Coordinates of C-alpha atoms in Angstrom, one line a residue:
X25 CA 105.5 84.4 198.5
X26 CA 107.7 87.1 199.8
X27 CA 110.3 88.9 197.8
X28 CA 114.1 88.7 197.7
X29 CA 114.7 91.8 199.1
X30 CA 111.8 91.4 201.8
X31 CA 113.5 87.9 202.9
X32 CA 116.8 89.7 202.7
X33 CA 115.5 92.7 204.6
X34 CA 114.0 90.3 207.4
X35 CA 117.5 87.8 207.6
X36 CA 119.5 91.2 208.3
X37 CA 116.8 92.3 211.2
X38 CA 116.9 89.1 212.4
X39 CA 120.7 88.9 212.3
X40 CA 120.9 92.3 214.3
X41 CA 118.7 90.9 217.2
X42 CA 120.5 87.9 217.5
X43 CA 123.5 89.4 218.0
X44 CA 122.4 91.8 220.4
X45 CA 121.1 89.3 222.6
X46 CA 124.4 87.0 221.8
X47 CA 126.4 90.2 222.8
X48 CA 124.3 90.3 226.4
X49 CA 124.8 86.8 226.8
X50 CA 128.4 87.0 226.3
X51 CA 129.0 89.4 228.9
X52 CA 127.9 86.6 231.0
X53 CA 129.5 83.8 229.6
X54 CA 132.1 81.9 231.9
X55 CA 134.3 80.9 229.3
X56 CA 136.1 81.8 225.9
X57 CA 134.8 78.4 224.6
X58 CA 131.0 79.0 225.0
X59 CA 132.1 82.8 223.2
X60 CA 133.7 80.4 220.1
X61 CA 130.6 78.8 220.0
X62 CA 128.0 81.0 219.7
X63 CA 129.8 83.2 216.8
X64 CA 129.8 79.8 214.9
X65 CA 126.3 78.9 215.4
X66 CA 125.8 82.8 213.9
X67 CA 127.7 82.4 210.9
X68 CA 126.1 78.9 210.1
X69 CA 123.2 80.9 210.4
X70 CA 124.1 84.0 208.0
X71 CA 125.4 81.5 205.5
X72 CA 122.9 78.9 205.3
X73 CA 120.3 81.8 205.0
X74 CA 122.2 83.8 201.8
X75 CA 122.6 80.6 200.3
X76 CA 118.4 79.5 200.5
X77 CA 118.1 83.0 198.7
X78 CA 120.5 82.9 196.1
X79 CA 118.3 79.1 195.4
X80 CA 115.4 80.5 195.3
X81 CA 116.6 84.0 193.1
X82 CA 117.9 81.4 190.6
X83 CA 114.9 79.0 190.4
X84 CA 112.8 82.3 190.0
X85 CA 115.2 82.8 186.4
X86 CA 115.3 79.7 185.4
X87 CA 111.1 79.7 185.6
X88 CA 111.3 83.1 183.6
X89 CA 113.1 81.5 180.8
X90 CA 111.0 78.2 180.4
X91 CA 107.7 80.4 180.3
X92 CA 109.5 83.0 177.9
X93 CA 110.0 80.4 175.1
X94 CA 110.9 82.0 171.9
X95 CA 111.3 78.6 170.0
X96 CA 114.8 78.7 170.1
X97 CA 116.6 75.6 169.6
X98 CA 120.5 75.7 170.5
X99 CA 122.0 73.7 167.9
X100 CA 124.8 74.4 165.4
X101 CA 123.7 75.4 162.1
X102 CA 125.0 75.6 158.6
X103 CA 123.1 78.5 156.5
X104 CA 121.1 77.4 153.3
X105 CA 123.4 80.0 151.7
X106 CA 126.4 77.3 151.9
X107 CA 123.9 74.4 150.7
X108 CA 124.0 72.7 147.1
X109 CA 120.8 73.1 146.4
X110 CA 118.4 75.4 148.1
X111 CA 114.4 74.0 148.3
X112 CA 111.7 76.1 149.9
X113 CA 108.1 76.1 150.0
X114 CA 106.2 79.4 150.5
X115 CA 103.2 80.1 153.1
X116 CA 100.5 82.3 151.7
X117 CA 99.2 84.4 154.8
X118 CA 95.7 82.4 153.7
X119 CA 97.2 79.5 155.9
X120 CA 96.1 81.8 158.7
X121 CA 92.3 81.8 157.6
X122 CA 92.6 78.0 157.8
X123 CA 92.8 75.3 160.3
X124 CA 96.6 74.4 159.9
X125 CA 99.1 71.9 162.2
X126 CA 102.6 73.1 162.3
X127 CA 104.1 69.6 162.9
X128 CA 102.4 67.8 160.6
X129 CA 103.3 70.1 157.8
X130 CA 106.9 70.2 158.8
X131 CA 107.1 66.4 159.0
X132 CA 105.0 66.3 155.2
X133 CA 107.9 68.6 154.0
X134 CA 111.1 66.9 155.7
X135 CA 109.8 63.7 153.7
X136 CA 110.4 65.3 150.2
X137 CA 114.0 66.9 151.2
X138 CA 112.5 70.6 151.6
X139 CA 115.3 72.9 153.7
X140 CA 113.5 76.1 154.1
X141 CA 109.9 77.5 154.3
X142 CA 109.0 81.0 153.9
X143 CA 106.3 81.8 156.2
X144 CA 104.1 85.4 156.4
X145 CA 104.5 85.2 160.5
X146 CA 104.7 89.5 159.6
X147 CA 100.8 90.7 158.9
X148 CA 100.8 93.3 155.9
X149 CA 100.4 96.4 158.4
X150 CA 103.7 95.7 160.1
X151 CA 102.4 94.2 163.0
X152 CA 103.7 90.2 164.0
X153 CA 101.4 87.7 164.1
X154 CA 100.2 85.6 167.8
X155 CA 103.3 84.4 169.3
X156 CA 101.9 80.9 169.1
X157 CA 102.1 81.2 165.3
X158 CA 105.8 81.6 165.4
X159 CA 106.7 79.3 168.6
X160 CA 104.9 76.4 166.6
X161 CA 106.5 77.4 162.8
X162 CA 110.0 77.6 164.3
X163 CA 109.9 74.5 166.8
X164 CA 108.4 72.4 164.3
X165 CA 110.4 73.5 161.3
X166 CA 113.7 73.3 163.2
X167 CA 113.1 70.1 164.5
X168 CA 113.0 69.3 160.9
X169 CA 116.1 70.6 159.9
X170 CA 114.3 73.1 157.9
X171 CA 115.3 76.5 158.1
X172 CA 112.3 79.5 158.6
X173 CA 112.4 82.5 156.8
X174 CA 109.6 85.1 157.3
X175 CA 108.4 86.9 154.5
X176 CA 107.7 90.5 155.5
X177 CA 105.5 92.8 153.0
X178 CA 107.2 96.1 153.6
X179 CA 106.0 99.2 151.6
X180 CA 102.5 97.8 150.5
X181 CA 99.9 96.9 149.0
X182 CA 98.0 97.4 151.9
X183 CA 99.6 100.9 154.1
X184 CA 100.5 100.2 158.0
X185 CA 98.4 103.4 158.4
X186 CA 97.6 107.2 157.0
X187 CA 100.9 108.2 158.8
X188 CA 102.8 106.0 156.8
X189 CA 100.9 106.5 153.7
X190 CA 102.5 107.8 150.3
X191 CA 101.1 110.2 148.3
X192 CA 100.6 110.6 144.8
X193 CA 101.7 114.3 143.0
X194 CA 98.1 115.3 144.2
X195 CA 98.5 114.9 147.7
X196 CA 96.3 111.8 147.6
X197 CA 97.3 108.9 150.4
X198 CA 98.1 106.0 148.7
X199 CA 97.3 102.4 149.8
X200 CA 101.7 102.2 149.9
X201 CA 103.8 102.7 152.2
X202 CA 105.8 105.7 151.9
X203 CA 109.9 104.7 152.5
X204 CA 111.0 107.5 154.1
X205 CA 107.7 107.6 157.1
X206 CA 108.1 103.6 157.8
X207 CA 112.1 104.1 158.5
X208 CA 110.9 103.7 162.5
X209 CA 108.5 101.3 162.1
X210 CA 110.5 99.0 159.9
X211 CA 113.5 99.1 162.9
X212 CA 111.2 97.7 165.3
X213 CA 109.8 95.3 163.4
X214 CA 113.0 93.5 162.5
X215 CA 113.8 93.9 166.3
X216 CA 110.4 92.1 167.1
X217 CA 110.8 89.6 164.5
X218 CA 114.5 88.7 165.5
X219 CA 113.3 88.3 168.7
X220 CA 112.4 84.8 167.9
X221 CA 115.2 82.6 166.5
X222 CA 114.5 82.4 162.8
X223 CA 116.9 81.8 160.0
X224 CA 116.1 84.7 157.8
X225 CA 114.3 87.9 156.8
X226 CA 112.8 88.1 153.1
X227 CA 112.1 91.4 151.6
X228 CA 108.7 91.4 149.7
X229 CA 106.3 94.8 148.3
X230 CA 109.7 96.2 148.7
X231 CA 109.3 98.3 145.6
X232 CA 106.5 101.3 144.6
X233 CA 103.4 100.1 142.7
X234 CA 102.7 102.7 140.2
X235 CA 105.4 105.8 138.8
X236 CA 103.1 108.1 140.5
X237 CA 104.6 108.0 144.2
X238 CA 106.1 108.9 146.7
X239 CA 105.2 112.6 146.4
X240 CA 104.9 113.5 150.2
X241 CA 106.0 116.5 152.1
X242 CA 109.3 114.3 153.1
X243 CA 109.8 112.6 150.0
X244 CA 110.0 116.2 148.4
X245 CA 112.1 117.6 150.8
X246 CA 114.5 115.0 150.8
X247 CA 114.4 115.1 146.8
X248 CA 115.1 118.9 146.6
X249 CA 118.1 118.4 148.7
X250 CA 119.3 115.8 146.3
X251 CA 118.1 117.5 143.4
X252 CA 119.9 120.9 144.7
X253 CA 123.1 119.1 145.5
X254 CA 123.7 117.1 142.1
X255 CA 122.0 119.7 139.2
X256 CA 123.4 122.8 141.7
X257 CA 119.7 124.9 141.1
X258 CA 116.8 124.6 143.5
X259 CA 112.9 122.9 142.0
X260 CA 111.4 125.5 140.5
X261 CA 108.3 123.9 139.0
X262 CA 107.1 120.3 140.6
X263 CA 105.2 119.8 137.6
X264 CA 108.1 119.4 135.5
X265 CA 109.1 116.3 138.1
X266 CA 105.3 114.5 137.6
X267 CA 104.6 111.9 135.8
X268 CA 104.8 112.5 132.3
X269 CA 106.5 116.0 133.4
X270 CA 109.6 116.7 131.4
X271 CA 112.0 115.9 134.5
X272 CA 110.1 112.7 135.9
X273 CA 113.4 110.6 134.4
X274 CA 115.0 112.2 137.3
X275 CA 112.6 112.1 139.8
X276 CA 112.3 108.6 138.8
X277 CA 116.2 108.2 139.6
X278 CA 116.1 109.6 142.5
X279 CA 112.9 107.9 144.2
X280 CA 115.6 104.6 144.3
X281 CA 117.7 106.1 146.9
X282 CA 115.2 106.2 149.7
X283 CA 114.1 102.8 149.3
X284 CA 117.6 101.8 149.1
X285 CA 118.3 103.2 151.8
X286 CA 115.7 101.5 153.8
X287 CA 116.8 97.8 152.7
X288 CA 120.4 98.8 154.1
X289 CA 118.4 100.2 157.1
X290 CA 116.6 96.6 157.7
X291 CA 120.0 94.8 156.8
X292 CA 122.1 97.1 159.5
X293 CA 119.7 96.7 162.2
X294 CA 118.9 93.0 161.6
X295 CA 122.9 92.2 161.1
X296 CA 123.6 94.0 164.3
X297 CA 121.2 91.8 166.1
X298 CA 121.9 88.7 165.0
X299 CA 125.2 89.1 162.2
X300 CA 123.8 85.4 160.5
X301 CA 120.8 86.1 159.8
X302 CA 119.9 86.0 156.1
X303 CA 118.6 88.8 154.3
X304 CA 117.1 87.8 151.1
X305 CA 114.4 89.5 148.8
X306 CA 111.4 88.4 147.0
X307 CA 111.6 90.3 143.3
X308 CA 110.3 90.8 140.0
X309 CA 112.1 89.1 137.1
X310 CA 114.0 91.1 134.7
X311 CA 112.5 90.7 131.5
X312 CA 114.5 89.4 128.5
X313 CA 117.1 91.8 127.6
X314 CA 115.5 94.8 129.5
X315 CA 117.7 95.6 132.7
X316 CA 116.1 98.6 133.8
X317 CA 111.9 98.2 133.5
X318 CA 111.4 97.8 137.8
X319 CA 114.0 100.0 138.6
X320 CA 112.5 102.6 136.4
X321 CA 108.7 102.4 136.7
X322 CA 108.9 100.9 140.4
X323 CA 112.2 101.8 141.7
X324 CA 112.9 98.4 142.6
X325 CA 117.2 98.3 142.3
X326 CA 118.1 94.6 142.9
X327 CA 121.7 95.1 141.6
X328 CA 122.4 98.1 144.0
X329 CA 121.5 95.5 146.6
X330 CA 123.9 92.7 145.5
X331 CA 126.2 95.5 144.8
X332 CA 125.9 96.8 147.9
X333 CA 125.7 93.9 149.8
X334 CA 122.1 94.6 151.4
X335 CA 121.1 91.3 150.5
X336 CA 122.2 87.4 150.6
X337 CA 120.0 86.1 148.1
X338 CA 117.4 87.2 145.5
X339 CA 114.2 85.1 145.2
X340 CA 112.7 86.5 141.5
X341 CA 109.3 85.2 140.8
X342 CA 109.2 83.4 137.8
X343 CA 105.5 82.6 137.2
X344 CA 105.0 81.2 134.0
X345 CA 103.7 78.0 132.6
X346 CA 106.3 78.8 129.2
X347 CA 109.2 77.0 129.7
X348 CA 110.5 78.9 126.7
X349 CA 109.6 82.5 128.9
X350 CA 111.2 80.8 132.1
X351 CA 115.0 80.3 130.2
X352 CA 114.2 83.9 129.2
X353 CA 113.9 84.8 132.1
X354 CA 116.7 83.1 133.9
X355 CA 119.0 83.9 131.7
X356 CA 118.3 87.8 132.2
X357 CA 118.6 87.5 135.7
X358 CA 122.0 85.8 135.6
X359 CA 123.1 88.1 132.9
X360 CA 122.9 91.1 134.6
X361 CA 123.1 90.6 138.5
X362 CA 125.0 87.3 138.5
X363 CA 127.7 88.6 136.2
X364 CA 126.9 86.5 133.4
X365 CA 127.0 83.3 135.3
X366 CA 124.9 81.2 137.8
X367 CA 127.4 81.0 140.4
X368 CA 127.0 85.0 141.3
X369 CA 128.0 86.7 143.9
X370 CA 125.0 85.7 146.3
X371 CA 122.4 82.5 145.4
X372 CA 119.9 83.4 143.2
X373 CA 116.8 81.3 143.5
X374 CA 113.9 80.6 141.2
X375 CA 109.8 81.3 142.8
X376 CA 107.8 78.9 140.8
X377 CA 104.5 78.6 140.9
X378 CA 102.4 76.1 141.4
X379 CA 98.9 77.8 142.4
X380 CA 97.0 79.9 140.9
X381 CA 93.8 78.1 141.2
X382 CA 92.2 77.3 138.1
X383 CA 95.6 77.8 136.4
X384 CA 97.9 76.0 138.5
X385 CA 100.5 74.3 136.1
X386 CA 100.3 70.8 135.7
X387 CA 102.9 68.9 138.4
X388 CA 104.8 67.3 135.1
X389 CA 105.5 71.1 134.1
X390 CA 106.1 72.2 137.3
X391 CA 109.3 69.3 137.3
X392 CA 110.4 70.4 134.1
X393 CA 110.5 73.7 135.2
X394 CA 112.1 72.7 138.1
X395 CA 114.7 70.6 136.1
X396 CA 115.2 73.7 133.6
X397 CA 116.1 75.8 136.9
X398 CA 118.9 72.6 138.0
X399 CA 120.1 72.3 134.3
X400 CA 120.7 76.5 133.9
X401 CA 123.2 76.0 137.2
X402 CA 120.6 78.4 139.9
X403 CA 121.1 77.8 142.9
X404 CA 117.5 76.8 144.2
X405 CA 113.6 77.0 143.7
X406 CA 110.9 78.1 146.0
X407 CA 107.1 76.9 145.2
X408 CA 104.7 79.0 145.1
X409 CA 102.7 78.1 147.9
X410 CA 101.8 75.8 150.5
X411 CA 98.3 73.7 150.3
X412 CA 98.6 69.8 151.9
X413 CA 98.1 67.7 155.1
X414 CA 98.1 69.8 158.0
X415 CA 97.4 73.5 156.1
X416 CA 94.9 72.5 153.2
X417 CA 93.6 75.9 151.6
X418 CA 90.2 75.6 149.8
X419 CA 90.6 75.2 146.0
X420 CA 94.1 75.0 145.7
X421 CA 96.2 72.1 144.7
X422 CA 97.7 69.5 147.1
X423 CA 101.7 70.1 146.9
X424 CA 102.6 66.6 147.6
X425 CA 101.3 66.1 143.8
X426 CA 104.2 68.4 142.8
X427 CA 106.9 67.6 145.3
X428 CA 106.7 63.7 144.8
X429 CA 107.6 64.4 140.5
X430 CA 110.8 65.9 141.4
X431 CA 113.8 64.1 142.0
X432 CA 115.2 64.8 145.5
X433 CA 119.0 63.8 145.7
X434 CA 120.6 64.5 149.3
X435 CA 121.9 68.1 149.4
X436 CA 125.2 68.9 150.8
X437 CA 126.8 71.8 152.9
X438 CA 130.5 73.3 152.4
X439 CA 131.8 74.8 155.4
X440 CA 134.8 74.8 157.8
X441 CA 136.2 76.9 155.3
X442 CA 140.1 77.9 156.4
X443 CA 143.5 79.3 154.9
X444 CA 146.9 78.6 155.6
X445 CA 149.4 81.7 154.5
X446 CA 153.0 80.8 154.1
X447 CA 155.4 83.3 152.6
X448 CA 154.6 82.6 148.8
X449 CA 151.7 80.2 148.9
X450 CA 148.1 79.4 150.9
X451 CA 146.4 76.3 151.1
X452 CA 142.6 76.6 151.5
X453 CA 140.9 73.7 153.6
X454 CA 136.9 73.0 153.8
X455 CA 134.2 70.2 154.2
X456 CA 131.2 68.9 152.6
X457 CA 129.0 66.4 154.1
X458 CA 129.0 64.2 151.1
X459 CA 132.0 63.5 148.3
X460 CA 132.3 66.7 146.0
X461 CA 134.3 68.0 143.7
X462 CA 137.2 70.9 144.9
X463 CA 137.4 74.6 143.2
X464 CA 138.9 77.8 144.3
X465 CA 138.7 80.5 142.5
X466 CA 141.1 83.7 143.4
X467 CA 142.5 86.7 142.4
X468 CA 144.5 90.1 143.3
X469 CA 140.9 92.0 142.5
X470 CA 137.6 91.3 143.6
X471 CA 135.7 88.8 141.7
X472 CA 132.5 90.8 141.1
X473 CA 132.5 94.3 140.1
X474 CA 129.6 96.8 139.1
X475 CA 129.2 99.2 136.8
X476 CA 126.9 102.2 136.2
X477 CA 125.3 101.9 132.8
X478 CA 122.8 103.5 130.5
X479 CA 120.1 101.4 129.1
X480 CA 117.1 103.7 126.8
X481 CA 118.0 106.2 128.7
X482 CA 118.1 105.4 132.3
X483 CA 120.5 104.1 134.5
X484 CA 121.3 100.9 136.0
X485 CA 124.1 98.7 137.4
X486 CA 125.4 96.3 135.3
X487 CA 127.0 93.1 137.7
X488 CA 129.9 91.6 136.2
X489 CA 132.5 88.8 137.0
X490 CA 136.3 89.1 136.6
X491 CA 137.5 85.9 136.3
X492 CA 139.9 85.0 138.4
X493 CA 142.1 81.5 138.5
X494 CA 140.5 78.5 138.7
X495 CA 142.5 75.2 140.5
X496 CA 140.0 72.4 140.3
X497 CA 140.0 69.3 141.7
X498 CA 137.3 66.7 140.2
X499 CA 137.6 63.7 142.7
X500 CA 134.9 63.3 145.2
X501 CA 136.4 64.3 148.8
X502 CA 134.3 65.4 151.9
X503 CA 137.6 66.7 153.1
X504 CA 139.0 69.3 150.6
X505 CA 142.4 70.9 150.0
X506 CA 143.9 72.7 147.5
X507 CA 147.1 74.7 147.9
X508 CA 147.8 78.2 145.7
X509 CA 151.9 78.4 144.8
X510 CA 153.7 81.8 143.6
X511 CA 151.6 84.4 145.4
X512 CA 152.6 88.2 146.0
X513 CA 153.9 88.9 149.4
X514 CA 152.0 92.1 150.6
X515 CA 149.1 91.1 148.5
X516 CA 145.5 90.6 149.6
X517 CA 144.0 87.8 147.5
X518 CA 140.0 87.4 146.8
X519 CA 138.7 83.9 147.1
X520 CA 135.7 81.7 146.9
X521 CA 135.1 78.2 147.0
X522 CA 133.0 75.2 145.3
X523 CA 132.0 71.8 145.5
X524 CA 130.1 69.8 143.0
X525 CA 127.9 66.9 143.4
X526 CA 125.1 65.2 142.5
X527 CA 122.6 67.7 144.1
X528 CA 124.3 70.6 142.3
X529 CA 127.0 72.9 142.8
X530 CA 127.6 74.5 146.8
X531 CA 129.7 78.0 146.6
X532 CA 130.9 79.9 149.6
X533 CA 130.8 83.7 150.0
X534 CA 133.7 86.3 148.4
X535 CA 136.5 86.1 151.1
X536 CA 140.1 87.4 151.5
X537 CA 143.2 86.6 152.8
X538 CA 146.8 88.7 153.0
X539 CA 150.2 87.2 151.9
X540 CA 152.4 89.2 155.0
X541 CA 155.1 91.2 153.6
X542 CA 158.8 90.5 153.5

């Protein structure tokens, strides 16, 4: 088949002899009627020829786009960050090793009210897996209603390579990834995973494995500069910055800030491409009353990503078959990055689990951790991992046996959210899909603030929440509306708002809204 331009190439040759022969002809021609004619025979010609090429351009791109399917699905969607209750089931990357039917397992999991899946679609070195793998997760899933999230191993424990490696105080490469070398790597992975149209990013092995790391050439280049810029004297002695070295406290400070830096890295670049897409992380637990342990031993610094606002909901994994340990827990968690209260400034969602072979929990504890999690006011669960019809992995336990103990109630969504300013007053509108309760909570300050702390020690950020006023409403309205009299003119207002119902309580972002000046 010949090209465009060749077909054009030919029509214009063509067009060139035709009119020199219609110009010879002319000089012939008898009358100015047979001169009308011809010309209008040649533009029928000219335009009936552009247009079959302009047809069979466009049929060439339309072709392009059917073959090129990405499993995109255009259909309006409301994130599970505005949902009452957020229910996800986790894919081990074992699923891969197994003979496993996207559609079936979507259609198991619609059944029992799941509304997201967390699926290893990125391979531990940084590489995606086949593009069948995520055409057949995403269509099926979405077909679903079920929102896919790809989990996404980032600094270890297996190393995308020697050039990527960190290295212990020795020099040694480590079986990690090294924050500072993967900056590169980790850009194009996010622009090869957002390539496909999933729902969000989770953040896993985003952390250091040992307090012996990252002790590269850039790593200690990058820490000198720091260390020069905030002490005002140059390292003299690296063995004062090793482990169990006078100065490691420091060292062990500082390490946070490149790895910071790469989660607002992956946030910036995946926001840019696609600004709803949800960022969330996969973390250890705080342990009771002890803020600082993974921040300080693995530089893993949650609440300088909430802080920050890096991340749109944390995901910390909970496994324990002590109900007791699990309040623990929870209740550490909300006290110190949720500002004392469930309803934080993003979700925060419990990882339960539910396989660990030989020790998997029975599924009557796993629903009463489950109802724990409801009754302490998170905002969600994620088991811990998939095994049923359609993905059965050898020796662990079929989910259905956990999913069919838990009570499902419908979830709802809040969202149309708008404002109305008038000179003195605003009247904030939204919608739920089912009857809700109405809340806004506002004030001239932001709601959440954080605070640098010191806890045996060592630093952290403490999240609190300044408690702003509360107008409630307590009847059960899918349409919502509740006014705010005697505001400030000139004066920007912090807002957020909730609905309650029978599958738990649905809170929107932080937002604002000015009253003009007079």
């Amino acid at each position: 088949m010949m090209s465009g331009d060749k077909r054009f190439n030919i029509l214009v040759s063509n067009t060139y002899m035709y009119k020199s022969e219609m110009y010879n002809s002319m000089k012939f021609a008898r009358s100015a009627q047979q001169l009308r004619l011809h010309y209008c025979l040649l533009l029928i010609l000219i335009l009936v020829s552009m247009s079959l090429i302009e047809l069979i351009a466009y049929s060439q791109y339309i072709s392009n786009i059917i073959i090129r399917n990405k499993g995109r699905i255009a259909i309006q969607k409301i994130s599970i960050l505005q949902k009452s209750e957020i229910r996800g089931v986790f894919f081990h990357e074992a699923i891969f090793a197994y003979p496993h039917d996207w559609e079936t397992i979507a259609d198991t999991l619609s059944q029992y009210g799941i509304n997201m899946v967390v699926i290893n679609l990125i391979g531990y070195t940084g590489g995606l897996r086949s593009e069948a793998e995520w055409v057949g997760a995403i269509n099926a899933f979405h077909s679903k209603g079920i929102e896919v999230h790809v989990s996404w191993n980032v600094l270890g424990d297996m190393a995308s390579g020697d050039e990527y490696a960190s290295e212990n105080h020795l020099g040694e490469k480590q079986n990690w990834n090294c924050p500072i070398k993967i900056r590169d790597l980790a850009v194009q992975t996010v622009q090869q995973a957002l390539s496909y149209d999933i729902d969000g990013i989770m953040l896993d092995y985003i952390r250091f494995d040992t307090t012996d790391s990252c002790y590269c050439e850039h790593c200690r280049a990058a820490f000198e500069e720091w260390y020069q810029e905030n002490y005002g004297e140059p390292v003299s002695d690296w063995t004062e910055f090793y482990p169990d070295g006078s100065k490691w406290n420091i060292f062990a400070e500082w390490r946070t800030i490149p790895i910071n830096e790469l989660v607002k890295l992956i946030h910036d670049t995946a926001k840019a491409i696609k600004p709803n897409i949800v960022i969330s992380v996969a973390a250890w637990t705080l342990f009771a009353n002890n803020p600082i342990y993974w921040k300080k031993y693995l530089a893993q610094d949650i609440a300088a990503w909430i802080k920050d606002g890096y991340i749109d909901f944390v995901a910390p994994m909970m496994y324990t078959k002590d109900l007791a340990e699990l309040e623990d827990l929870i209740d550490s968690d909300v006290n110190y990055w949720m500002g004392g209260q469930p309803e934080g400034p993003i979700p925060l969602v419990a990882f339960l689990m539910n396989d660990m072979k030989a020790d998997s929990p029975t599924p009557e504890l796993f629903k009463a951790e489950v109802d724990l999690v409801r009754n302490k006011g998170l905002d969600g669960w994620i088991i811990w991992r998939y095994s049923g019809p359609g993905g059965e992995l050898e020796g662990s336990p079929d989910i259905t046996q956990y999913l069919e103990v838990v009570e499902m109630p419908e979830v709802f969504s809040i969202f149309d959210i708008k404002v109305i300013v008038n000179k003195t007053s605003a009247t904030i509108t939204w919608k739920t899909e089912l009857p809700a309760t109405s809340l806004v909570e506002y004030n001239t300050i932001p709601l959440f603030n954080a605070s640098k702390e010191i806890w045996s020690d060592f630093y952290y950020w403490n999240i609190t929440h300044i408690q702003g006023n509360v107008i409630t409403n307590n009847q059960n309205v899918t349409e919502h509306d509740i006014t705010l009299i005697s505001l400030l003119s000139g004066t920007k207002y912090y807002f957020r708002v909730q609905s309650k119902g029978i599958s738990g309580t649905a809170t929107s972002k932080v937002m604002t809204f000015t009253i003009p000046g007079r």
